[in-house]
Coordinates of C-alpha atoms in Angstrom, one line a residue:
Chain A
X1 CA 6.4 -18.5 37.4
X2 CA 5.4 -15.8 39.7
X3 CA 8.9 -15.6 41.0
X4 CA 10.1 -15.2 37.4
X5 CA 7.7 -12.3 36.9
X6 CA 9.0 -10.6 40.0
X7 CA 12.6 -10.8 38.8
X8 CA 11.6 -9.6 35.4
X9 CA 10.1 -6.5 37.0
X10 CA 13.1 -6.0 39.1
X11 CA 15.4 -6.3 36.0
X12 CA 13.3 -3.8 34.1
X13 CA 13.4 -1.4 37.0
X14 CA 17.2 -1.8 37.2
X15 CA 17.7 -1.0 33.5
X16 CA 17.1 2.7 34.1
X17 CA 18.7 3.0 37.5
X18 CA 22.3 2.0 38.0
X19 CA 21.8 2.0 41.8
X20 CA 18.9 -0.4 41.6
X21 CA 21.0 -2.5 39.3
X22 CA 23.7 -2.6 41.9
X23 CA 21.4 -3.6 44.7
X24 CA 19.8 -6.3 42.5
X25 CA 23.3 -7.6 41.8
X26 CA 24.1 -7.6 45.4
X27 CA 21.2 -9.8 46.1
X28 CA 22.2 -12.2 43.4
X29 CA 25.8 -12.5 44.5
X30 CA 25.4 -16.2 45.4
X31 CA 24.1 -16.9 41.9
X32 CA 27.0 -15.0 40.3
X33 CA 29.5 -16.7 42.5
X34 CA 28.1 -20.1 41.7
X35 CA 28.2 -19.4 38.0
X36 CA 31.8 -18.3 38.3
X37 CA 32.7 -21.4 40.2
X38 CA 31.1 -23.5 37.5
X39 CA 33.2 -21.8 34.9
X40 CA 36.5 -21.7 36.7
X41 CA 36.0 -25.2 38.2
X42 CA 37.2 -24.0 41.6
X43 CA 35.8 -22.2 44.5
X44 CA 35.3 -18.5 43.7
X45 CA 36.5 -15.9 46.2
X46 CA 35.9 -12.1 46.1
X47 CA 39.6 -11.7 45.1
X48 CA 39.1 -13.4 41.8
X49 CA 39.0 -11.3 38.7
X50 CA 36.6 -13.7 37.3
X51 CA 34.2 -12.9 40.0
X52 CA 34.3 -9.2 39.1
X53 CA 33.9 -10.0 35.4
X54 CA 30.9 -12.2 36.2
X55 CA 29.5 -9.4 38.2
X56 CA 29.8 -6.9 35.4
X57 CA 28.5 -9.5 33.0
X58 CA 25.5 -9.8 35.2
X59 CA 25.1 -6.1 35.0
X60 CA 25.3 -6.2 31.3
X61 CA 22.7 -8.9 31.3
X62 CA 20.4 -6.7 33.2
X63 CA 20.9 -3.9 30.7
X64 CA 20.4 -6.0 27.6
X65 CA 17.7 -8.3 28.9
X66 CA 14.3 -8.2 27.2
X67 CA 11.3 -10.4 27.9
X68 CA 11.6 -12.2 24.6
X69 CA 14.9 -13.5 25.6
X70 CA 13.5 -16.1 27.9
X71 CA 14.0 -16.5 31.6
X72 CA 16.3 -13.9 33.0
X73 CA 18.5 -16.1 35.1
X74 CA 19.3 -18.5 32.3
X75 CA 20.0 -15.4 30.1
X76 CA 22.3 -14.0 32.8
X77 CA 24.0 -17.3 33.2
X78 CA 24.7 -17.4 29.5
X79 CA 26.0 -13.8 29.5
X80 CA 28.3 -14.5 32.4
X81 CA 29.7 -17.6 30.8
X82 CA 30.4 -15.9 27.5
X83 CA 32.1 -12.9 29.2
X84 CA 34.2 -15.2 31.2
X85 CA 35.1 -17.1 28.1
X86 CA 36.2 -13.8 26.4
X87 CA 38.2 -12.9 29.4
X88 CA 39.9 -16.3 29.6
X89 CA 40.8 -16.1 25.9
X90 CA 42.3 -12.6 26.4
X91 CA 44.3 -13.8 29.3
X92 CA 45.4 -16.9 27.5
X93 CA 47.3 -14.7 25.0
X94 CA 49.5 -13.6 27.8
X95 CA 49.9 -17.0 29.3
X96 CA 53.6 -16.9 29.0
X97 CA 53.9 -13.7 31.0
X98 CA 53.7 -13.3 34.7
X99 CA 53.5 -9.5 35.1
X100 CA 50.1 -8.1 36.0
X101 CA 50.7 -5.3 33.6
X102 CA 50.4 -7.7 30.7
X103 CA 46.7 -8.0 31.3
X104 CA 46.2 -5.1 29.0
X105 CA 46.0 -6.5 25.5
X106 CA 44.5 -3.4 24.0
X107 CA 47.5 -1.2 23.3
X108 CA 50.8 -1.9 21.8
X109 CA 53.0 -0.1 24.2
X110 CA 56.2 -2.0 24.7
X111 CA 57.1 -3.6 28.0
X112 CA 59.7 -1.0 28.9
X113 CA 57.3 1.9 28.5
X114 CA 54.8 0.0 30.4
X115 CA 57.2 -0.3 33.3
X116 CA 57.7 3.4 33.2
X117 CA 54.0 3.8 33.3
X118 CA 53.9 1.5 36.2
X119 CA 56.4 3.7 38.0
X120 CA 54.1 6.7 37.3
X121 CA 51.4 4.6 38.7
X122 CA 53.4 4.1 41.9
X123 CA 54.0 7.8 42.2
X124 CA 50.3 8.5 41.8
X125 CA 49.5 5.8 44.2
X126 CA 51.6 7.7 46.7
X127 CA 49.3 10.6 46.1
X128 CA 46.3 8.4 46.5
X129 CA 45.0 10.2 49.4
X130 CA 45.2 13.6 47.6
X131 CA 43.5 12.2 44.6
X132 CA 40.8 10.7 46.7
X133 CA 40.1 14.0 48.2
X134 CA 40.0 15.7 44.9
X135 CA 37.5 13.2 43.5
X136 CA 35.4 13.4 46.7
X137 CA 35.3 17.2 46.3
X138 CA 34.4 16.9 42.6
X139 CA 31.7 14.4 43.5
X140 CA 30.3 16.8 46.1
X141 CA 30.2 19.8 43.6
X142 CA 28.6 17.5 41.0
X143 CA 26.0 16.4 43.6
X144 CA 25.0 20.1 43.8
X145 CA 24.2 19.8 40.1
X146 CA 22.5 16.5 40.7
X147 CA 25.0 14.5 38.7
X148 CA 27.0 11.4 39.6
X149 CA 29.9 9.8 37.9
X150 CA 27.7 7.0 36.8
X151 CA 25.4 9.5 35.1
X152 CA 28.3 10.9 33.2
X153 CA 29.5 7.5 32.2
X154 CA 26.0 6.9 30.7
X155 CA 26.2 10.4 29.1
X156 CA 29.6 10.2 27.7
X157 CA 29.9 10.8 24.0
X158 CA 30.5 7.6 22.2
X159 CA 31.2 8.7 18.7
X160 CA 34.6 10.3 18.0
X161 CA 33.0 13.1 16.1
X162 CA 30.7 14.0 19.0
X163 CA 33.6 13.7 21.4
X164 CA 35.5 16.2 19.2
X165 CA 32.6 18.7 19.4
X166 CA 32.4 18.3 23.1
X167 CA 36.2 18.9 23.5
X168 CA 35.9 22.0 21.3
X169 CA 33.2 23.3 23.6
X170 CA 35.3 22.5 26.7
X171 CA 38.4 24.2 25.2
X172 CA 36.3 27.3 24.3
X173 CA 35.1 27.5 27.9
X174 CA 38.7 27.2 29.1
X175 CA 39.6 30.1 26.9
X176 CA 36.7 32.1 28.3
X177 CA 37.1 31.5 32.0
X178 CA 34.3 33.8 32.9
X179 CA 31.9 31.1 31.6
X180 CA 33.2 28.8 34.2
X181 CA 32.5 31.4 36.9
X182 CA 29.0 31.8 35.5
X183 CA 28.6 28.0 35.7
X184 CA 29.7 27.9 39.4
X185 CA 27.6 30.9 40.3
X186 CA 24.3 30.1 38.6
X187 CA 24.7 26.3 38.7
X188 CA 23.6 26.3 35.1
X189 CA 25.5 25.6 32.0
X190 CA 25.8 28.8 30.0
X191 CA 24.5 26.8 27.0
X192 CA 23.7 29.8 24.8
X193 CA 27.2 31.3 25.0
X194 CA 28.7 27.9 24.4
X195 CA 26.6 27.3 21.3
X196 CA 27.3 30.8 20.0
X197 CA 31.0 30.6 20.8
X198 CA 31.6 27.2 19.1
X199 CA 29.0 27.0 16.4
X200 CA 28.2 23.6 17.7
X201 CA 24.8 21.9 17.3
X202 CA 22.8 22.8 20.4
X203 CA 21.2 19.4 20.3
X204 CA 24.5 17.6 20.5
X205 CA 25.5 19.7 23.5
X206 CA 22.1 19.2 25.2
X207 CA 22.5 15.5 24.7
X208 CA 25.8 15.4 26.5
X209 CA 25.0 18.2 28.9
X210 CA 26.1 16.2 31.9
X211 CA 29.4 15.2 30.4
X212 CA 30.2 18.8 29.4
X213 CA 29.2 19.9 32.9
X214 CA 31.6 17.5 34.5
X215 CA 34.4 18.4 32.2
X216 CA 33.9 22.1 32.8
X217 CA 33.8 21.5 36.6
X218 CA 37.1 19.7 36.3
X219 CA 38.5 22.7 34.5
X220 CA 37.6 25.0 37.4
X221 CA 40.1 25.5 40.2
X222 CA 41.3 22.8 42.5
X223 CA 41.4 19.6 40.4
X224 CA 45.1 19.6 39.4
X225 CA 45.5 15.9 39.7
X226 CA 42.5 15.0 37.6
X227 CA 43.5 17.7 35.1
X228 CA 47.0 16.2 35.1
X229 CA 45.5 12.9 34.3
X230 CA 43.5 14.5 31.4
X231 CA 46.5 16.4 30.1
X232 CA 47.0 14.2 27.2
X233 CA 43.4 14.5 26.0
X234 CA 43.4 18.3 25.6
X235 CA 47.0 18.7 24.8
X236 CA 46.8 16.3 21.9
X237 CA 44.1 18.4 20.3
X238 CA 46.3 21.5 20.6
X239 CA 43.6 23.1 22.6
X240 CA 43.5 25.7 25.3
X241 CA 45.2 25.8 28.6
X242 CA 44.9 22.9 31.0
Chain B
X1 CA 46.4 4.3 28.6
X2 CA 45.8 4.8 32.3
X3 CA 42.4 5.1 34.0
X4 CA 41.6 7.0 37.1
X5 CA 39.0 5.3 39.3
X6 CA 36.3 7.8 40.2
X7 CA 33.5 5.8 41.7
X8 CA 33.2 2.2 42.9
X9 CA 30.1 0.1 43.2
X10 CA 29.6 -3.5 43.9
X11 CA 29.3 -4.6 40.3
X12 CA 31.1 -1.8 38.5
X13 CA 33.4 1.1 38.8
X14 CA 33.5 4.4 36.9
X15 CA 36.9 5.4 35.6
X16 CA 38.2 8.4 33.7
X17 CA 40.6 7.7 30.9
X18 CA 43.2 10.1 29.7
X19 CA 41.1 11.2 26.7
X20 CA 38.3 12.4 29.0
X21 CA 36.0 9.4 28.6
X22 CA 34.0 8.2 31.6
X23 CA 33.8 4.5 31.3
X24 CA 32.0 1.8 33.3
X25 CA 34.3 -1.1 34.0
X26 CA 34.4 -4.3 36.0
X27 CA 35.3 -3.4 39.5
X28 CA 38.4 -5.5 40.1
X29 CA 38.7 -4.5 43.7
X30 CA 39.4 -0.9 42.8
X31 CA 39.7 2.0 45.1
X32 CA 38.6 5.5 44.4
X33 CA 41.5 7.6 43.3
X34 CA 43.5 4.7 42.1
X35 CA 45.1 4.8 38.7
X36 CA 45.0 1.6 36.8
X37 CA 46.5 0.4 33.6
X38 CA 43.9 -1.9 32.3
X39 CA 40.3 -2.3 32.7
X40 CA 37.6 -4.7 31.7
X41 CA 35.1 -2.4 30.1
X42 CA 31.4 -3.0 30.5
X43 CA 30.2 -4.0 27.1
X44 CA 27.7 -1.2 27.2
X45 CA 28.0 0.5 23.8
X46 CA 27.1 -2.6 21.9
X47 CA 24.4 -3.8 24.1
X48 CA 23.0 -0.4 24.7
X49 CA 22.9 0.5 21.1
X50 CA 21.2 -2.8 20.3
X51 CA 18.9 -2.1 23.2
X52 CA 18.2 1.3 21.8
X53 CA 17.6 -0.1 18.4
X54 CA 15.3 -2.7 19.8
X55 CA 13.5 -0.1 21.8
X56 CA 13.2 2.0 18.7
X57 CA 11.9 -0.9 16.6
X58 CA 9.5 -1.7 19.5
X59 CA 8.3 1.9 19.5
X60 CA 8.0 1.7 15.8
X61 CA 6.0 -1.5 16.1
X62 CA 3.8 0.0 18.7
X63 CA 3.1 3.0 16.5
X64 CA 2.8 1.1 13.3
X65 CA -1.0 0.9 13.4
X66 CA -1.2 4.6 13.9
X67 CA 1.3 5.3 11.1
X68 CA -0.7 3.0 8.9
X69 CA -3.9 4.7 9.9
X70 CA -2.5 8.1 9.2
X71 CA -1.2 6.9 5.8
X72 CA -4.6 5.4 5.0
X73 CA -6.2 8.7 5.9
X74 CA -3.9 10.5 3.5
X75 CA -4.6 8.0 0.8
X76 CA -8.3 8.4 1.4
X77 CA -8.0 12.1 1.5
X78 CA -6.2 12.3 -1.8
X79 CA -8.6 9.9 -3.4
X80 CA -11.4 11.9 -2.1
X81 CA -9.9 15.1 -3.3
X82 CA -9.5 13.6 -6.7
X83 CA -12.7 11.9 -7.0
X84 CA -15.2 13.5 -4.7
X85 CA -14.0 16.9 -3.9
X86 CA -15.7 19.6 -5.8
X87 CA -13.3 20.9 -8.3
X88 CA -15.7 23.2 -10.1
X89 CA -19.4 24.1 -10.0
X90 CA -21.7 24.6 -12.8
X91 CA -24.8 26.7 -12.2
X92 CA -27.6 26.1 -14.6
X93 CA -30.5 28.3 -14.3
X94 CA -33.5 28.1 -16.5
X95 CA -35.9 29.3 -14.0
X96 CA -35.2 26.5 -11.7
X97 CA -31.6 27.1 -10.8
X98 CA -29.4 24.1 -9.9
X99 CA -25.8 23.8 -9.0
X100 CA -23.8 20.9 -10.3
X101 CA -20.6 20.1 -8.5
X102 CA -18.1 18.2 -10.5
X103 CA -14.6 16.8 -9.8
X104 CA -11.5 16.9 -12.0
X105 CA -12.7 14.2 -14.2
X106 CA -16.0 15.9 -15.0
X107 CA -17.9 13.4 -12.9
X108 CA -20.8 14.9 -11.0
X109 CA -20.2 14.8 -7.3
X110 CA -23.0 17.0 -6.1
X111 CA -26.3 18.4 -7.2
X112 CA -28.4 20.8 -5.4
X113 CA -31.2 23.2 -6.1
X114 CA -30.4 26.8 -5.7
X115 CA -34.0 27.9 -5.6
X116 CA -37.3 26.1 -4.8
X117 CA -37.9 25.2 -8.4
X118 CA -34.4 23.9 -8.7
X119 CA -35.0 21.7 -5.7
X120 CA -38.3 20.5 -7.3
X121 CA -36.6 19.8 -10.5
X122 CA -33.9 17.6 -9.2
X123 CA -36.2 15.8 -6.8
X124 CA -35.8 12.1 -7.3
X125 CA -33.0 12.5 -9.8
X126 CA -29.8 10.6 -9.2
X127 CA -26.6 11.9 -10.6
X128 CA -24.5 9.0 -9.5
X129 CA -21.8 7.9 -11.9
X130 CA -22.8 10.4 -14.5
X131 CA -20.7 13.0 -16.1
X132 CA -21.5 16.6 -16.5
X133 CA -22.8 16.4 -20.0
X134 CA -25.2 13.6 -19.2
X135 CA -26.5 15.3 -16.2
X136 CA -26.9 18.6 -18.0
X137 CA -28.8 16.8 -20.8
X138 CA -31.0 15.0 -18.4
X139 CA -31.7 18.0 -16.3
X140 CA -32.7 19.9 -19.4
X141 CA -35.0 17.1 -20.4
X142 CA -36.5 17.1 -17.0
X143 CA -37.0 20.8 -17.2
X144 CA -38.8 20.4 -20.5
X145 CA -40.9 17.6 -19.1
X146 CA -41.8 19.6 -16.0
X147 CA -42.7 22.6 -18.2
X148 CA -39.9 24.8 -16.9
X149 CA -38.3 25.1 -20.2
X150 CA -40.0 25.7 -23.5
X151 CA -39.3 27.2 -26.8
X152 CA -37.7 30.6 -26.6
X153 CA -36.6 29.9 -23.1
X154 CA -33.2 30.9 -21.8
X155 CA -30.6 28.8 -20.2
X156 CA -28.0 30.6 -18.2
X157 CA -24.8 28.8 -17.4
X158 CA -22.3 29.9 -15.0
X159 CA -19.0 28.1 -14.4
X160 CA -17.3 28.5 -11.2
X161 CA -13.8 27.2 -10.6
X162 CA -10.5 28.4 -9.3
X163 CA -9.0 27.0 -12.5
X164 CA -9.5 29.7 -15.1
X165 CA -8.1 27.5 -17.8
X166 CA -10.7 25.0 -17.1
X167 CA -13.5 27.6 -17.1
X168 CA -12.5 28.9 -20.5
X169 CA -12.2 25.5 -22.1
X170 CA -15.4 24.2 -20.5
X171 CA -17.4 27.3 -21.3
X172 CA -17.2 26.6 -25.0
X173 CA -17.5 22.9 -24.9
X174 CA -20.5 22.9 -22.5
X175 CA -22.3 25.4 -24.5
X176 CA -21.7 23.6 -27.7
X177 CA -22.8 20.4 -26.1
X178 CA -26.1 21.8 -25.0
X179 CA -26.5 23.4 -28.4
X180 CA -26.1 20.1 -30.1
X181 CA -28.3 18.4 -27.7
X182 CA -31.1 20.8 -28.2
X183 CA -30.8 21.1 -31.9
X184 CA -33.6 18.7 -32.6
X185 CA -35.8 19.7 -29.8
X186 CA -36.4 23.3 -28.9
X187 CA -35.0 26.7 -29.4
X188 CA -33.5 28.3 -26.4
X189 CA -31.1 31.0 -25.7
X190 CA -28.0 29.9 -23.9
X191 CA -26.3 32.5 -22.0
X192 CA -22.9 32.2 -20.4
X193 CA -22.5 34.0 -17.2
X194 CA -19.0 34.8 -16.2
X195 CA -18.3 35.2 -12.6
X196 CA -18.4 38.9 -12.1
X197 CA -17.4 39.7 -15.6
X198 CA -19.5 40.7 -18.6
X199 CA -21.7 38.1 -19.9
X200 CA -21.4 36.7 -23.4
X201 CA -24.6 36.0 -25.2
X202 CA -24.6 32.9 -27.1
X203 CA -27.8 32.6 -29.0
X204 CA -28.7 29.2 -30.2
X205 CA -32.0 29.5 -32.0
X206 CA -33.0 26.3 -33.4
X207 CA -35.8 25.4 -35.7
X208 CA -38.8 24.8 -33.7
X209 CA -40.8 21.8 -33.4
X210 CA -44.4 22.8 -33.8
X211 CA -45.9 21.3 -30.8
X212 CA -44.6 23.5 -28.2
X213 CA -47.6 25.6 -28.4
X214 CA -46.7 29.0 -27.4
X215 CA -44.5 30.6 -29.8
X216 CA -47.1 31.1 -32.5
X217 CA -49.9 32.7 -30.8
X218 CA -48.9 36.0 -32.2
X219 CA -49.5 34.8 -35.7
X220 CA -53.1 34.6 -35.9
X221 CA -53.6 34.9 -39.5
X222 CA -55.5 31.8 -40.1
X223 CA -57.3 33.1 -43.1
X224 CA -56.7 32.7 -46.7
X225 CA -53.6 33.9 -48.5
X226 CA -51.8 34.4 -45.3
X227 CA -52.2 38.0 -45.9
X228 CA -51.5 39.2 -42.5
X229 CA -55.1 40.0 -41.9
X230 CA -56.6 38.0 -39.2
X231 CA -59.7 36.7 -40.7
X232 CA -61.4 36.2 -37.5
X233 CA -62.0 39.8 -37.3
X234 CA -63.5 40.2 -40.7
X235 CA -66.5 38.2 -41.7
X236 CA -64.7 36.2 -44.1
X237 CA -64.4 33.1 -42.1
X238 CA -65.3 30.9 -44.8
X239 CA -63.0 28.0 -44.4
X240 CA -65.4 25.9 -46.3
X241 CA -65.3 24.5 -49.7
X242 CA -65.5 26.8 -52.6
X243 CA -64.8 29.8 -50.5
X244 CA -68.4 30.7 -50.9
X245 CA -68.8 32.9 -48.0
X246 CA -70.6 30.2 -46.2
X247 CA -68.9 29.0 -43.1
X248 CA -68.8 25.3 -43.3
X249 CA -68.4 24.8 -39.7
X250 CA -72.0 24.0 -39.5
X251 CA -72.2 21.6 -42.4
X252 CA -71.7 18.7 -40.1
X253 CA -69.0 17.2 -42.2
X254 CA -66.2 19.2 -40.8
X255 CA -63.3 17.3 -39.6
X256 CA -62.3 19.7 -37.0
X257 CA -63.2 17.2 -34.5
X258 CA -60.7 14.9 -35.9
X259 CA -58.5 13.5 -33.2
X260 CA -55.4 14.2 -35.3
X261 CA -55.7 17.8 -34.4
X262 CA -55.7 17.2 -30.8
X263 CA -52.7 15.1 -30.7
X264 CA -49.6 16.9 -29.5
X265 CA -47.2 15.0 -31.8
X266 CA -45.6 17.1 -34.3
X267 CA -46.1 14.4 -36.8
X268 CA -49.8 15.0 -37.0
X269 CA -49.5 16.7 -40.2
X270 CA -52.6 18.2 -41.8
X271 CA -52.3 16.1 -44.8
X272 CA -53.7 13.2 -42.9
X273 CA -57.0 14.8 -42.4
X274 CA -58.5 13.2 -45.4
X275 CA -58.3 9.8 -43.8
X276 CA -61.4 10.5 -42.1
X277 CA -63.9 10.8 -44.8
X278 CA -61.8 12.0 -47.7
X279 CA -63.9 15.1 -47.8
X280 CA -61.9 17.8 -46.4
X281 CA -63.5 21.0 -47.0
X282 CA -60.7 23.2 -46.4
X283 CA -59.4 23.2 -49.9
X284 CA -61.0 25.1 -52.7
X285 CA -61.2 22.2 -55.0
X286 CA -62.5 19.8 -52.5
X287 CA -60.3 17.3 -54.1
X288 CA -59.6 15.5 -51.0
X289 CA -56.3 17.0 -50.8
X290 CA -55.4 19.4 -48.1
X291 CA -54.1 22.6 -49.4
X292 CA -52.5 23.7 -46.3
X293 CA -49.1 22.8 -47.6
X294 CA -49.5 24.5 -50.8
X295 CA -50.8 27.7 -49.4
X296 CA -47.9 28.0 -47.1
X297 CA -50.5 28.5 -44.5
X298 CA -49.3 28.8 -41.0
X299 CA -50.9 25.5 -40.2
X300 CA -48.4 23.5 -42.0
X301 CA -45.4 24.9 -40.3
X302 CA -46.1 26.6 -37.2
X303 CA -49.5 26.2 -35.8
X304 CA -50.1 22.6 -35.5
X305 CA -51.8 23.3 -32.3
X306 CA -55.3 22.2 -32.7
X307 CA -56.6 23.4 -29.5
X308 CA -56.0 27.0 -29.9
X309 CA -56.5 27.3 -33.6
X310 CA -59.8 25.8 -34.3
X311 CA -61.8 25.7 -31.2

């Protein structure tokens, strides 16, 4: 009983803090592994996709757990099993195929195009080192603002409409590059100018401050590869320069 | 759709899709900088929104008592404002001056004496669940009983409210009401006092009931013929029989001592004198019939007051 209370406290702490969640998960790896083995009916290795899925499921369980849902571990076990079931069903749709690229069931891109994409992927993998450096650099700059990628992931706009507003703001900043300079100099988002320039709701921008910050930083010099990756997003909207 | 892996953790990775979304995904042995085709997204939106909703409902639950309390306060406040808050004040001043606070429904919600006499007047009086008219009537009765108000007295009424419409309508009706109420009792002057503006005199002189004892002192013509000559001054004080110049006060048969005279009741009419011995000597004919009524002597109408008149 006491043990249960302890884990509940840990889970509640981990809800807010992704890093705490990560370390909690690390200490429960044996549990996750055993749950996965129970599901796959074979010994689970670190290489199994199921293992990763189980881990993210455990993470989800941490996020969605509340005290009224009973004991945490049984709840986590249930979450893991249902996520693995989902994953297995999705995989089953492609049971006839061998290619790893078929895993993606979410888009309707034909196989040929997928293969082209795969080639692109190979090219990019060749540039892996360069990309890594860019990302590390971006992470460093963002650290100066006290922001990590995880924070941004939490802060990402989830509604299309909100996303559109944020994109508008980003495009506006791209058109007025002095704003980006101001951002780098003062380490502060020039929120007033952004609001005035785009007529967006200040509240919306404040809520997604971190996301906008990251996107603006990407628009500053030196992140060609990331910008190349994002080309489609801003080009589709017919926005400013990339 | 391709995803660029930005950050890797034990349990998850952060990727950037081509549309600029930062997404948390299952870390399928990814490496930073890698571009991947497909990801297993963390089911965050759903669970997070439900979480947020739950949190919200929890917060709501937590604050429910407070919200309820505030709502109750408002309800109470409105009820209070409607039922107990002073909507208007009526100042009635006789000599004792009292202030009557009433609500929108004309129910009295407060009563206070403005001066010392006013405080004395309302002492022990309860205005609970009475409306303005009742309280006014009862206060006037009290004032009469406590000898503050008598015939020829004056009642000043002042209405005080922010609602002019109400003041105008009530001025008339209240005055009329008091008028009606006092019709059978005493004669007073009712004066309406407007706040700051000119006052309107509303005289309501009502036939007087004879026992009030002060309005008729001026008329001292107790003599014969009601000739305006006070007979006390002359020597003709012969009230006795036959008008013979002999004062019959000493004859021992006078009925002046008759209790009827001393009674305060207005009904103690002089015609009842004869019940004593049937020999009232007031009249000329000594016929046992009092002539006061015929002579239109002041006794019959005005001066029933025994004490002052005969002794």
